[in-house]
Every structure is written in structure tokens, then in C-alpha cells.
Coordinates of C-alpha atoms in Angstrom, one line a residue:
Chain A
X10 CA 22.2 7.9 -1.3
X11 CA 19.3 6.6 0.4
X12 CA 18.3 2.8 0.8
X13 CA 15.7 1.3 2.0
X14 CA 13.5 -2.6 1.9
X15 CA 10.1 -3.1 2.0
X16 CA 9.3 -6.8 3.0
X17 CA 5.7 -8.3 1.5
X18 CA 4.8 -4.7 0.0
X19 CA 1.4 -4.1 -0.2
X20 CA -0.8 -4.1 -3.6
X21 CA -1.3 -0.3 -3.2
X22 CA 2.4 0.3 -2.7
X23 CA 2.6 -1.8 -6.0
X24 CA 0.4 0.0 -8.0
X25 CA 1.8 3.2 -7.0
X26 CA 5.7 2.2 -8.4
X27 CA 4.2 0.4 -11.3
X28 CA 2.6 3.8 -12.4
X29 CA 6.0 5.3 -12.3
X30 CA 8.3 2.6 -14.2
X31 CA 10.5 4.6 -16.5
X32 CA 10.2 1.3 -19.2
X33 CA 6.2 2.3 -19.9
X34 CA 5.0 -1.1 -19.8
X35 CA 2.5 -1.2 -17.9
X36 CA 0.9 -4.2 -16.4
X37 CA 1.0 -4.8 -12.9
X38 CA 4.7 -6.1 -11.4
X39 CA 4.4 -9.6 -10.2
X40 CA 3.8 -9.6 -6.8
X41 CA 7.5 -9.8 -5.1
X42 CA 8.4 -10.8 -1.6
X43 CA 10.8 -7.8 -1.0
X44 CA 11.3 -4.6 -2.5
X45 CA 14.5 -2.6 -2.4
X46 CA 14.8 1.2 -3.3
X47 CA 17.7 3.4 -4.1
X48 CA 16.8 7.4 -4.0
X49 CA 19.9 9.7 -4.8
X50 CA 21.5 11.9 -8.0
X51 CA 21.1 10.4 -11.4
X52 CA 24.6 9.7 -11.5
X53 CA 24.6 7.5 -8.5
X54 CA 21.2 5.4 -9.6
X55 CA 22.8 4.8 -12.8
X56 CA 26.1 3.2 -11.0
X57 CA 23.7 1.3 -8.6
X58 CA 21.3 -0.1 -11.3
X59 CA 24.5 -1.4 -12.8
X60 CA 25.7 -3.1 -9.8
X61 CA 22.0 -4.4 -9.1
X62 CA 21.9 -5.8 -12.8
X63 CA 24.8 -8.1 -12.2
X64 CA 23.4 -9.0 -8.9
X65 CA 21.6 -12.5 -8.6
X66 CA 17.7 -12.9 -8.3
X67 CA 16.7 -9.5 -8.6
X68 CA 15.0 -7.5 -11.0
X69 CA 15.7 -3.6 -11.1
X70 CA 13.5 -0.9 -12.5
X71 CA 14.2 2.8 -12.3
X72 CA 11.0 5.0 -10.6
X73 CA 10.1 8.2 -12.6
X74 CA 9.5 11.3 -11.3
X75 CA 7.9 14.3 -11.9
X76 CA 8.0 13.4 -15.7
X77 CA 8.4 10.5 -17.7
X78 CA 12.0 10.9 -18.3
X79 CA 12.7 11.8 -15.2
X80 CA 14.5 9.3 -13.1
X81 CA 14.7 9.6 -9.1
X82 CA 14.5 6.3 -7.7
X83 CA 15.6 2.6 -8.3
X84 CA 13.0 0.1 -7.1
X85 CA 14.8 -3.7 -7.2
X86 CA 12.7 -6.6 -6.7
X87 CA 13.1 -10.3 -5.5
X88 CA 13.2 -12.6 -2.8
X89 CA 14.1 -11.3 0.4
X90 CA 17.5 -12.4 0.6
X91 CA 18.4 -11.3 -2.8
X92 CA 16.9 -7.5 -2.3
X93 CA 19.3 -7.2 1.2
X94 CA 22.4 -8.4 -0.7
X95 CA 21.9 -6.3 -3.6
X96 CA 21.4 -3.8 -1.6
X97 CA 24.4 -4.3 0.3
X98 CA 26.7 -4.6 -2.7
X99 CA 25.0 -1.2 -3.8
X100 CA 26.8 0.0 -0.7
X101 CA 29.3 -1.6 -0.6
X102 CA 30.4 -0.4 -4.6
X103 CA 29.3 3.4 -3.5
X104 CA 31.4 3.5 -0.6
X105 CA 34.4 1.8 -2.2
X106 CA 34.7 3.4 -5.5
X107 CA 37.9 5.5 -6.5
X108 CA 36.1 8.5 -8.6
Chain B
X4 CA 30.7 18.1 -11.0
X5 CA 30.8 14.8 -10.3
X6 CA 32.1 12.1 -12.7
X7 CA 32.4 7.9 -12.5
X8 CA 33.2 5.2 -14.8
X9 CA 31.0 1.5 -15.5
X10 CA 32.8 -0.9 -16.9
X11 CA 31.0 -3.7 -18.7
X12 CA 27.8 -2.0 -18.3
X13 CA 24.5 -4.1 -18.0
X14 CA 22.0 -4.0 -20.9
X15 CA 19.4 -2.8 -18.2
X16 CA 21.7 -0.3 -17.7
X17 CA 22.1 1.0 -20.8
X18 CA 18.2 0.8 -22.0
X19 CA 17.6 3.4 -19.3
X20 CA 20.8 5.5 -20.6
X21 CA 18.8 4.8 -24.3
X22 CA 15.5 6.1 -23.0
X23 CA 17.4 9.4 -22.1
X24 CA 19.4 10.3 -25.1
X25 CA 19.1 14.2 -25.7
X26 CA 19.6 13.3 -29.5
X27 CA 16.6 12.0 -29.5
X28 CA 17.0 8.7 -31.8
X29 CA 15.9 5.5 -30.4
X30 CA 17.9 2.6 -31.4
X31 CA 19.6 1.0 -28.4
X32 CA 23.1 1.8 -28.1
X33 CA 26.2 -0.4 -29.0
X34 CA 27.6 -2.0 -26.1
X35 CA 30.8 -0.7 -24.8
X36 CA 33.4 -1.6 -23.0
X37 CA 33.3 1.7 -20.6
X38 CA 30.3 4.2 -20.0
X39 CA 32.1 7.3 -18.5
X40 CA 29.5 9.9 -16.4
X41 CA 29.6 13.1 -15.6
X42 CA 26.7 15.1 -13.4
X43 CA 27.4 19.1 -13.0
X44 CA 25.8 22.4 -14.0
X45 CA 24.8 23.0 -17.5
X46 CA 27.4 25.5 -18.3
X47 CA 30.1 22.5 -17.1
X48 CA 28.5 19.8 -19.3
X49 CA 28.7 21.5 -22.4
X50 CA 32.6 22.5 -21.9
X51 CA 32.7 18.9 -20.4
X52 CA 31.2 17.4 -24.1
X53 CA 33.1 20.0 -25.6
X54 CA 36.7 18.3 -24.2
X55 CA 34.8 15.0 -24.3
X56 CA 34.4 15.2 -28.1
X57 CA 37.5 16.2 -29.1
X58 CA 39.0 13.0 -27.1
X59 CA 40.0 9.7 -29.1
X60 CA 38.2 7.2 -29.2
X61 CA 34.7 8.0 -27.5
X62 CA 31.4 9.0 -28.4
X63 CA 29.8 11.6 -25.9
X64 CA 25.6 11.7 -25.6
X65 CA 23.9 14.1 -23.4
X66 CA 21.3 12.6 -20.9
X67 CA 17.8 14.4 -20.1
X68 CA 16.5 14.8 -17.0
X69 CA 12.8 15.8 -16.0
X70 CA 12.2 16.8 -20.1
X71 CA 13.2 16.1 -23.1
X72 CA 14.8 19.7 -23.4
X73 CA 16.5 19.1 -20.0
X74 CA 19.9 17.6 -19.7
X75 CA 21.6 16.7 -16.5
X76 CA 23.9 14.4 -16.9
X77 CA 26.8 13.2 -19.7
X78 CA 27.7 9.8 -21.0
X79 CA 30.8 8.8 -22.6
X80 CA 30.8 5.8 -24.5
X81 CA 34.0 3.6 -25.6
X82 CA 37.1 1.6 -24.6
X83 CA 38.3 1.7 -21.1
X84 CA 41.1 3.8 -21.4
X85 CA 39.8 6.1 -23.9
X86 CA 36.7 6.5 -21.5
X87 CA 39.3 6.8 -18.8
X88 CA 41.3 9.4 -20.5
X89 CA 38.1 11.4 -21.5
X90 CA 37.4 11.9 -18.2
X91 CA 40.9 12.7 -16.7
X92 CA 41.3 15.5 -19.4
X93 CA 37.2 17.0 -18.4
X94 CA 38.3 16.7 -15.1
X95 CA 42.0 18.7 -15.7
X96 CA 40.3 21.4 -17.9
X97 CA 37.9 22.1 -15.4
X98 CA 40.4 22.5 -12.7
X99 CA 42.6 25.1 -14.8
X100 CA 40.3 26.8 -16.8
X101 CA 41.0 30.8 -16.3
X102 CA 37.2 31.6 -16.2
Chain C
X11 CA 26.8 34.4 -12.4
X12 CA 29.3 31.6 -14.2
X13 CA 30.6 32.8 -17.2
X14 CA 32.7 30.3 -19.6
X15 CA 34.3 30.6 -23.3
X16 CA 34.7 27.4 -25.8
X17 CA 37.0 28.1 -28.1
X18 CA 36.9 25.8 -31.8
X19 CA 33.4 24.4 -30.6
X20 CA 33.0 20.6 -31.6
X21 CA 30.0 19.8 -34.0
X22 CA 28.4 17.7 -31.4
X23 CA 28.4 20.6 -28.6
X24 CA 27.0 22.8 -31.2
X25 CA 24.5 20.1 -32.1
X26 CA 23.9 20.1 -27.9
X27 CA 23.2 24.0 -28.0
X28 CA 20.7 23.9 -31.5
X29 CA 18.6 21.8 -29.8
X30 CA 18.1 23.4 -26.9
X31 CA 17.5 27.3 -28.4
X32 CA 15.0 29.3 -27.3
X33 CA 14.3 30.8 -30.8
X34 CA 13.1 27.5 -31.5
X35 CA 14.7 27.4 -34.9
X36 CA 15.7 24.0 -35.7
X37 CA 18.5 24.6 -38.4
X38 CA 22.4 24.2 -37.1
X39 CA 24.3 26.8 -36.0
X40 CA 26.8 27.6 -38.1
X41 CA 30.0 27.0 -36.9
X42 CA 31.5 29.7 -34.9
X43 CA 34.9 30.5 -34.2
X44 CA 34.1 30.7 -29.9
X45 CA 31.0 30.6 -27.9
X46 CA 30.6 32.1 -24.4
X47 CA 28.1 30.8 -21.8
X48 CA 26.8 32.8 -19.5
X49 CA 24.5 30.8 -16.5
X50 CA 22.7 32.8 -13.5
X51 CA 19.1 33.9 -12.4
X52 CA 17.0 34.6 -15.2
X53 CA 17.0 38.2 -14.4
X54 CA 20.4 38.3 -14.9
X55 CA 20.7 36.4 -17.9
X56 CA 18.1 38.7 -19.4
X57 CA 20.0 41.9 -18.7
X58 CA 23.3 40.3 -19.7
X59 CA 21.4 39.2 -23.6
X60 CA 20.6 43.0 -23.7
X61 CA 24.6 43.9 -23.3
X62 CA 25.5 40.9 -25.3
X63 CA 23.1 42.3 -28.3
X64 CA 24.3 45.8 -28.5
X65 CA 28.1 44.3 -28.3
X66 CA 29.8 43.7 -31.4
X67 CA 30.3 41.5 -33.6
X68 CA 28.0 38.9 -31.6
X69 CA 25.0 36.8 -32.0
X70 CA 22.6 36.0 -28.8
X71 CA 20.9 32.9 -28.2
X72 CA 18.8 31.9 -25.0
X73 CA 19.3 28.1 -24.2
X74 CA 16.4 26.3 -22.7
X75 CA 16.5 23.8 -19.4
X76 CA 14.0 21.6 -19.0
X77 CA 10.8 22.9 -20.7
X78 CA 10.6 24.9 -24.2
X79 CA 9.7 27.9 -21.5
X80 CA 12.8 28.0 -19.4
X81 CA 15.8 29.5 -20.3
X82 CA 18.4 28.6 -18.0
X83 CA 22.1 29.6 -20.1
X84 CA 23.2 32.0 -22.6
X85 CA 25.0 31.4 -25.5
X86 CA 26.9 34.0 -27.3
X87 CA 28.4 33.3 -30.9
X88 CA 31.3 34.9 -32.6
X89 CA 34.9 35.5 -33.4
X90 CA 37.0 34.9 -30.2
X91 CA 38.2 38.8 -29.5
X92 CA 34.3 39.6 -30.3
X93 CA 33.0 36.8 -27.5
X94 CA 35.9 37.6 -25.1
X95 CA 34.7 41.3 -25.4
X96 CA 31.4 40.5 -24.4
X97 CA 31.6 38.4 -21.7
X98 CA 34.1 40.9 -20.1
X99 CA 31.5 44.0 -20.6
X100 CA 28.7 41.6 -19.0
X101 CA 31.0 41.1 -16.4
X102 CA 31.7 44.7 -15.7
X103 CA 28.1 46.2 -16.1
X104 CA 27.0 43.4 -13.7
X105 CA 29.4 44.4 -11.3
X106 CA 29.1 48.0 -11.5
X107 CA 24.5 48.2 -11.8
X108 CA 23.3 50.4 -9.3
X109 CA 20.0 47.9 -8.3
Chain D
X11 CA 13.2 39.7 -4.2
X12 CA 15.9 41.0 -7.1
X13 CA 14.8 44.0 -9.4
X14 CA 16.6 45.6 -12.6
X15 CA 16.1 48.4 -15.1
X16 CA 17.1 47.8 -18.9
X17 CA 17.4 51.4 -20.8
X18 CA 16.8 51.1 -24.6
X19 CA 16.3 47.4 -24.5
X20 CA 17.7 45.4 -27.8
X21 CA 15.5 43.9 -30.2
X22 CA 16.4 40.4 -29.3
X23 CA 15.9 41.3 -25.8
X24 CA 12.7 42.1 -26.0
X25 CA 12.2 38.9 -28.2
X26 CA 13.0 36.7 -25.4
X27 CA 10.5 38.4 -23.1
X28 CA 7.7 38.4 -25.4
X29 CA 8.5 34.4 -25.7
X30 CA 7.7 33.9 -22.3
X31 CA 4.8 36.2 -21.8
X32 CA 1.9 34.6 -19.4
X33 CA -1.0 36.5 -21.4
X34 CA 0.1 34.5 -24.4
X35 CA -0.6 36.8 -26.6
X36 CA 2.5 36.2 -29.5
X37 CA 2.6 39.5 -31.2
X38 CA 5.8 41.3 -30.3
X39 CA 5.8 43.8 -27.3
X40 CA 6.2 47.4 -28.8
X41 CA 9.8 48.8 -28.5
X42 CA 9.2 50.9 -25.0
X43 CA 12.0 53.1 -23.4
X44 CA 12.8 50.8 -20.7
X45 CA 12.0 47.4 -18.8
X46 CA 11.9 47.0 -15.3
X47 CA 12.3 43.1 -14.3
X48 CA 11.1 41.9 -10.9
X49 CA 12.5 38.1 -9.7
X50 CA 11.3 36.9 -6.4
X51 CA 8.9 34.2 -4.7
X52 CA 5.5 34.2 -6.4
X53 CA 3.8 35.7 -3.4
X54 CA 6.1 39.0 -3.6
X55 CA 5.4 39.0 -7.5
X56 CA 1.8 39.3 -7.5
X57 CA 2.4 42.2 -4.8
X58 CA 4.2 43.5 -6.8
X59 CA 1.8 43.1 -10.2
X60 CA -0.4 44.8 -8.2
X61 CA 1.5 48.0 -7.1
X62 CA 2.9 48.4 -10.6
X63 CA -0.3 48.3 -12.1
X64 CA -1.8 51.1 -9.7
X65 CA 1.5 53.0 -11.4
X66 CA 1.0 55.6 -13.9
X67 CA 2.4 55.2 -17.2
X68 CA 3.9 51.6 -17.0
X69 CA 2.5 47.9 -18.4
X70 CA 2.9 44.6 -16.6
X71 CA 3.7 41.4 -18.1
X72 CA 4.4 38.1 -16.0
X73 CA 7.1 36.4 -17.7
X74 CA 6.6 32.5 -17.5
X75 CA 9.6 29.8 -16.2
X76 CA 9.8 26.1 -16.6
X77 CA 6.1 26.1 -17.7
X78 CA 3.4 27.9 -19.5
X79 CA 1.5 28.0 -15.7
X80 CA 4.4 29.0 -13.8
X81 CA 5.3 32.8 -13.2
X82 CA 9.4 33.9 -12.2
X83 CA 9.8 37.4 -13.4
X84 CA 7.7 40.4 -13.6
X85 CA 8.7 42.5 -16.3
X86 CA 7.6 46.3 -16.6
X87 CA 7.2 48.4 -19.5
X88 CA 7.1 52.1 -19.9
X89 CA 9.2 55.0 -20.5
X90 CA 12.2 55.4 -17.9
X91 CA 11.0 57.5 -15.7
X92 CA 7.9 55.5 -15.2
X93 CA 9.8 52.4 -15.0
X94 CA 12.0 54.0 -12.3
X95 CA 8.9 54.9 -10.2
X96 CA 7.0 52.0 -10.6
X97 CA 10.2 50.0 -9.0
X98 CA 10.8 52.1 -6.3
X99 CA 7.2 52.0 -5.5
X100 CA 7.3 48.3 -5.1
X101 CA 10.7 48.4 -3.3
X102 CA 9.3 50.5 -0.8
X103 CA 5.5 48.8 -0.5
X104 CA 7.4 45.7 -0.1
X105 CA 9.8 46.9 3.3
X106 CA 7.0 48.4 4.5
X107 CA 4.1 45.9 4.8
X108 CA 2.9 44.7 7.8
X109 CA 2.3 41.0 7.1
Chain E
X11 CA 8.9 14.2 7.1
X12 CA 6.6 15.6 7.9
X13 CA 2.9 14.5 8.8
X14 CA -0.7 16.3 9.4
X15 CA -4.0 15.8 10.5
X16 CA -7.6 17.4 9.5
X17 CA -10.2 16.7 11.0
X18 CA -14.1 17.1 9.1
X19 CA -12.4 18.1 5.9
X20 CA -14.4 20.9 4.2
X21 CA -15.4 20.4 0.5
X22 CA -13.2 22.7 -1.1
X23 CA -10.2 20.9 0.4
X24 CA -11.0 17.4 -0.4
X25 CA -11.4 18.8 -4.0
X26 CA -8.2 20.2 -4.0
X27 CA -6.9 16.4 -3.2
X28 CA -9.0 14.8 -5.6
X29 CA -7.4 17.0 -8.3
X30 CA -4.2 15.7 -7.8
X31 CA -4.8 11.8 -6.7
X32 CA -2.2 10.1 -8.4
X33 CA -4.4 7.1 -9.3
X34 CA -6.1 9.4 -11.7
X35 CA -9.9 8.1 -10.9
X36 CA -11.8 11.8 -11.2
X37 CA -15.2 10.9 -9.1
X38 CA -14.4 12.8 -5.7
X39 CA -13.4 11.3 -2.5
X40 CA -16.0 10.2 -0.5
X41 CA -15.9 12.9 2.5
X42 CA -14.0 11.1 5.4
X43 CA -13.6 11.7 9.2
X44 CA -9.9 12.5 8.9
X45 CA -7.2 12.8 6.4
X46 CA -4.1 12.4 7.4
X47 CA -1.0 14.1 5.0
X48 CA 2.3 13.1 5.1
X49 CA 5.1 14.5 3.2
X50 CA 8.5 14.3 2.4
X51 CA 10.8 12.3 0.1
X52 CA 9.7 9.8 -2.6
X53 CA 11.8 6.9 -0.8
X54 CA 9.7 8.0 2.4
X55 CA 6.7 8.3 1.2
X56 CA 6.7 5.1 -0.6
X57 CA 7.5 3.4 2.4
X58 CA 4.6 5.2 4.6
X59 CA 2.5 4.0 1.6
X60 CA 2.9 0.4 2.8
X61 CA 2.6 1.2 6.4
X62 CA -0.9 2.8 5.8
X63 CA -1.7 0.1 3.5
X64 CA -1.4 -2.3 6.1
X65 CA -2.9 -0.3 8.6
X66 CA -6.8 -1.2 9.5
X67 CA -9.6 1.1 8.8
X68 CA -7.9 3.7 5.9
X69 CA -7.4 4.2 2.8
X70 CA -4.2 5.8 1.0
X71 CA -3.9 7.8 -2.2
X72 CA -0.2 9.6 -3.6
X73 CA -1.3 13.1 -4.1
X74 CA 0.7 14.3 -7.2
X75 CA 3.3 17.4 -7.9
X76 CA 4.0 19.1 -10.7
X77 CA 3.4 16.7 -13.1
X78 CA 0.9 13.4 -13.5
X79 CA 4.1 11.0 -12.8
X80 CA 5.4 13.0 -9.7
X81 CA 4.6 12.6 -6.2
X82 CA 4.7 14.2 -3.3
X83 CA 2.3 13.9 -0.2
X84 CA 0.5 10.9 0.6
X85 CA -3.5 11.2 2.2
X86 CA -4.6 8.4 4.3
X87 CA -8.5 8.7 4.6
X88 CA -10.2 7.3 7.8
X89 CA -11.9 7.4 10.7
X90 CA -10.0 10.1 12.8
X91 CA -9.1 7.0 15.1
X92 CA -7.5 5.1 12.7
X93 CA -5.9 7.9 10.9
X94 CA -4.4 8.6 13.9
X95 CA -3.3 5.1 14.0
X96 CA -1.7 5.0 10.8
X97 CA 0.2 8.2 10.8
X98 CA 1.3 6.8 14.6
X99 CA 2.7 3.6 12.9
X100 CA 4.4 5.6 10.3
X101 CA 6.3 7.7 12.6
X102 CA 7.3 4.6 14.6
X103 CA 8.4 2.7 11.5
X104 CA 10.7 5.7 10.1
X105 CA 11.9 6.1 13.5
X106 CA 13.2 2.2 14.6
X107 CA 14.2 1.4 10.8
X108 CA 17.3 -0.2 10.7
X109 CA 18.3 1.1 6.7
Chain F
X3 CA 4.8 30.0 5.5
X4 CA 4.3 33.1 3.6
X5 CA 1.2 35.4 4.0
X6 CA 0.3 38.3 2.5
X7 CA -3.1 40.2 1.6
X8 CA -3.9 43.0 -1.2
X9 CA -6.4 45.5 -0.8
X10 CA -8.5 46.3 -3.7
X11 CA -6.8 44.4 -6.1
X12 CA -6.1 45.2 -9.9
X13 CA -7.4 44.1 -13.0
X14 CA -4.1 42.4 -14.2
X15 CA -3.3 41.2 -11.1
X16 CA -6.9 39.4 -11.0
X17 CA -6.0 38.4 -14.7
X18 CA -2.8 36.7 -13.3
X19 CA -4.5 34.8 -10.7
X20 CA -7.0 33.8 -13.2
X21 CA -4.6 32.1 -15.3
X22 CA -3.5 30.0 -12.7
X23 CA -6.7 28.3 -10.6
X24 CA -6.4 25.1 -9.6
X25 CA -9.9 24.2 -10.1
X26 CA -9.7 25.1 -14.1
X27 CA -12.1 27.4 -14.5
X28 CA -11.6 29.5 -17.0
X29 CA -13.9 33.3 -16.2
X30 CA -12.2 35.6 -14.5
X31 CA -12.9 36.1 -10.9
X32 CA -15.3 37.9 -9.9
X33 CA -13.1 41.3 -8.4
X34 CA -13.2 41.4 -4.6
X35 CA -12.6 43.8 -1.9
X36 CA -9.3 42.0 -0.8
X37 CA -7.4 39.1 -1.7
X38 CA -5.1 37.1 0.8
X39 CA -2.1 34.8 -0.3
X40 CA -0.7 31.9 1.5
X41 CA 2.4 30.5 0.0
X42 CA 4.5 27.6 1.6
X43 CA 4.9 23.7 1.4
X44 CA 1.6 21.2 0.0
X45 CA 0.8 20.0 3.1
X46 CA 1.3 23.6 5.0
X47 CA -1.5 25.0 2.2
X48 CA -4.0 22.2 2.4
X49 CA -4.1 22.7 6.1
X50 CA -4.7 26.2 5.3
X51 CA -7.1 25.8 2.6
X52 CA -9.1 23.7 4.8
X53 CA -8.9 26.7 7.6
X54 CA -9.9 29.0 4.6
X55 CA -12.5 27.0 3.4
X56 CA -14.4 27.1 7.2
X57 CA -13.8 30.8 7.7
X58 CA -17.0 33.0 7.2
X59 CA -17.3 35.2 4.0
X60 CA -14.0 34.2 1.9
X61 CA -13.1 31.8 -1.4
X62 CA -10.4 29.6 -1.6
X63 CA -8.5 29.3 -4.9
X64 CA -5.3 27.1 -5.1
X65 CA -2.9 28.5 -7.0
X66 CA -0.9 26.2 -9.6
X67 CA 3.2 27.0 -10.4
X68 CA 4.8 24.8 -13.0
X69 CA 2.6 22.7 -14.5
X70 CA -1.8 22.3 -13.9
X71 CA -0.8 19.7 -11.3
X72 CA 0.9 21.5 -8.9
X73 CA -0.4 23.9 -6.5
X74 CA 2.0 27.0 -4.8
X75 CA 0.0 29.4 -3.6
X76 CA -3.3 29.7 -1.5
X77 CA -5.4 32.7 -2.6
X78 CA -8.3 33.3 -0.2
X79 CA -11.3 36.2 -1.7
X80 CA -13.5 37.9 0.1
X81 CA -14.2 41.3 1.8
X82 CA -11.2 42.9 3.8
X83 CA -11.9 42.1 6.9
X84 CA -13.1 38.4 6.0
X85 CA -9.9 37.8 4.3
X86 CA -7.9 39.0 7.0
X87 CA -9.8 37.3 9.5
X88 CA -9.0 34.1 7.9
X89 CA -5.3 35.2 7.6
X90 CA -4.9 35.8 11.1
X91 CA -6.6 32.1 11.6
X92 CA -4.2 30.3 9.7
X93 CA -1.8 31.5 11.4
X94 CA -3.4 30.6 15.0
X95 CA -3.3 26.9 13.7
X96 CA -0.8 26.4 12.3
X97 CA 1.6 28.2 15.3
X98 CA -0.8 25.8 17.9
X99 CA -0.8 22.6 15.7
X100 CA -0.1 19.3 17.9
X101 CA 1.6 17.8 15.1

């Protein structure tokens, strides 16, 4: 599993994972000050969306890819702080889970 | 193959588990206590849903990858332990199956 | 090539199967007594549907991955001896081919 | 690159290569006395389109994957003897080439 | 990752990218200097998205896959110094990132 | 990267590579003396294309696999010793690339 945080992402960068948001709507996402993405099997974005979902002051989306039901990345959006600690609990869950 | 458990799973969660239902209906899912998952070959998630489904207490959906037709992942929906149990028996069959 | 047997199929596995033939015929199987899966190249699954077809007591369907046009599994439907019987002479003639 | 020879192919054989034919023409494929089938990289395929079409006595059909566009398997009609020529001829075109 | 340079594309070539821009405007690129093509995973790419972005002097486009939602080079368009720039910037960033 | 070249191509084969241009035109292609092929990753092909595209006396074609979007294969018309002037080209670049 592969993490990584964008910090003040660029409109462009934006646009490009708002024409890829697996729930179709499709107006811009609000401009956020940090951006966190998750990129790994299906069965490991689903446990980490989970995790990000109970996390506080983020917002998670998962990033389609080659079609629209595809699913191969997990953008999570927030305030700085929030993104890293998600992130981190992401982590933290993946590296300490019995199965 | 590769199989986890969520307990209390998010709604976020589940509405991308929804968007991916192989039977094709579109009415979010109950929640459950348990979401069990299991990520393998094709010929391993059918005799996975196969044991799944004739487990107590669960309800077993295949997930779709890239296209509708495509499935790549199984979800097992119930109590805890049932979920729990569901799993431990894929995982058993799979271990002593003569073929 | 991974070859597998389910013996008493569950209604939802069969469910999994109809809608994923290749035939593209949308009625339910009707139940069978076993199926066997055969998964490999799609070379091989073609020559194994030829043995599987002139075997006895067996019906032959293609299962499709993720497009309508990609067959990625076998499923062969029948009494349990009759499904045994053809898996094992797949098995044998793919072991013993001269190419 | 992986080829085959089916003698007296089955019915429902043919049935599944005539779903999957890239001319898309939908009639079914007359009954020949053997298929050859070709699986390798695209680039060895249309080599290999290309010598079996300069054969005498055999026709070529690409047989189509994932996608109507994409090509997997070349699939060679005729009767045996033509079949076996026309494979042996590509087999040898293709460990001899320069490039 | 992997990342490119051409210099004075020809025609034919930018038409090939403006085929597959992920942006899905159809008028053709407006011939530039350089392009610069970088390529490699989603969670890379995404990231060398909002280097570029912020890089003075190009512009970026996703060039698309197999399907409309997939992608899977970037092109940065530019003056050949500022190409150089960006692609520069990107390697340093995916080589000193701390995730 | 893959590169091959076929001398005084068929009519099928021609048919097959008609079926699958990038640039959606629909006639078939005009037959020519030779045809090269150039198959390996995006990036690797649209640095050859744009080699192609500057040689003297040959046509570039990209090639689609899956699905319209996605381009496989590099196929470069022309007169024999064009087309395998521009082969030999490629190659020189892409062995002698700074990058």
C-alpha cells in the first residue's frame, strides 16, 4: 500500500481527481488545504476508507480507474493536520491488523 | 487470497461497496454489524461464495472491478461471529481442498 | 491451469455464474448436481471446452471476466461422476498434447 | 508465444470462437476439420496473421479479449493437414527472424 | 517512473496525445517546443501533476489508458527550458519525499 | 521494446490493422511494400512515433488494444527500405536517450 500528501494541491491536480470520483457527482471539490491518497488492492482501500471515515476532519473519496467501477485509489481531503493523521491511522490499522 | 474483517463499517464505506454490487440492484445495503472480504482469483471466489453461502447467518455479494461483468473481490455481510465464522471455514476449505 | 469441483452448488453461486455466461442467455441455470471450474490462458480454456463438450454427460459454459468479450473461467455442469470425469480427461490431455 | 491444434472441434467450441471473432461478422464459422490457435503478444500475432494467410488452404480469424478492439488469439481454420503446416510455418518464421 | 523528453514534436505525434487527453477538449494542442512524458503509477503521476502545475512556463494534461476514466502518462507542454524544469522538479520531489 | 517488420503484407493482416487505428479512420489502408511494428510501454511508443513521424517515406499508425483509447502497438508504412530505415532509428534513440 502506497501513501502519499499533497499540501495546497493545485486546481489542475483538482480537476484531474474530480474527473475520476467513483460517486459521479461532479462539481468541482472544494478547494482543500491537503490532500492524502491511498493506492493499493481493492481489499486494502476498502479497509483504509473505513478507517479514514471514522477519522476526524477529513472527507474520503475513492479515485476510479480505467472504468467507472473501477476503484484504484483513495483520495482523503482536509486540513493539513487531519490528512497526516488519517493517514497515519491508515498505517497504523494496515500494519497492525490480525488477518 | 486474501481475506479481512470491518466491524461497524462506515456508511461511506458501504455506499462504495453499494456502487459495486455484481447483482446489480441499487438500494443501499442494510447496515451490519461485520463486512467480511475476501480478494483472490476468480475460480477461489466462487468456491469462497459457494462456502460463504451455505454459512449461518450471512449474506454473501460479489464486488465488480473494472466492469460490471468483472468481479474481484467478495463481501460478507452479518453479525460478527457469523462473518467471523464465514471466513474461518473459506479460509479451512481452501487450505484442504484435494484439487 | 486451476481446476476446482463444487459439489451441491448454492443458488447464489449459480446466480454468480448466470450472470457472467458467455452465451449471454439470461435464464438461470438449472441446478446441477456439481460444477467444475477450470481457470487458465484462454488457449487453454478453449481447448479444454472442446474436451469438456465431447465428454459425457456434461454441459459447457464460458464465464466472462471483465467485458462481455473476455472469457476468463470455464464452467462445466453435471452429475458429480460426469464432472469429476471431465475435469480428470482435461487434465490428462493437457498434460499429455504434443504442442 | 503458445500454439495448439483442435481435431474435429465440438459445436460449442466453435460457438465460443465465432463469439469473439474481430471481423464481426456473427454467422457461425463452418464446421472445418481442425483449428489451430495462436496466443502471444500482439506483435508476434499479426506475424503470425500474416504467415498463415500466405498458407495454402487455411483461414484466419483474430479472436478478440477483454474488448471488441483488443486481439489475444489467432485462430486458424482448415483441414488438418493445412492447419498443421500453417503452424509449423509460423513456429519456424518466428525462431528465425532477424529483428 | 519513468520520464521523457521530445523535442519539436511532429504533427502526427501531438495528434496521438490529443486523442487521449484526459480533459476531453478535442481542438488539438497548440504545437509546443517540448513535451515532456512521464509515466508510472496513478499515486505518482498525480503527484507529478501538482509539481508541473506549480512549475512556471507549462502546461500539463493526463493522457488517458484504456478507457476515458483511466490514466496513465502525464504531458507537460513548454518551452524545452521549462520542460526541462518541470520534469527536473519532479524527479527531485519523488526522490526527497518523506511518505 | 518490441520491433518487428513484414514484407509485403497480406490482405487480412492489413484488414486487422485496419480495425484497430488509432486515428479512427475507417478505409482500409492503402497496401504497402512493408510494414514495421513497434510494440512496448506509452511513453516508449510516442517517442517512437515521433521518430516515425520525422523519418523520410513512412506512415505512422498507432495501434489501439482493449478499448479505442488505448494505444499498443506502433505500426510504421512505407516502402521496405523506408520502414526499416526508421526501425533501425528508433532503435538508435531510444539505446542513446539521455533520459
Amino acid at each position: 500500500m502506497d501513501c502519499r500528501i499533497i499540501k495546497s494541491p493545485g486546481e489542475n491536480t483538482l480537476a484531474i481527481l474530480t474527473r475520476r470520483k467513483g460517486s459521479g457527482q461532479r462539481e468541482p471539490l472544494e478547494k482543500p488545504d491537503a490532500i492524502g491518497l491511498v493506492q493499493g488492492k481493492l481489499i486494502e482501500m476498502i479497509c483504509a476508507a473505513d478507517v479514514a471515515e471514522k477519522a476526524v476532519g477529513v472527507t474520503v473519496e475513492d479515485i476510479r480507474g480505467s472504468c467507472p467501477q473501477n476503484m484504484i485509489m483513495l483520495a482523503i481531503f482536509g486540513d493539513t493536520a487531519s490528512v497526516i493523521a488519517a493517514i497515519e491511522e491508515i498505517k497504523k490499522k494496515e500494519n497492525n491488523r490480525k488477518w
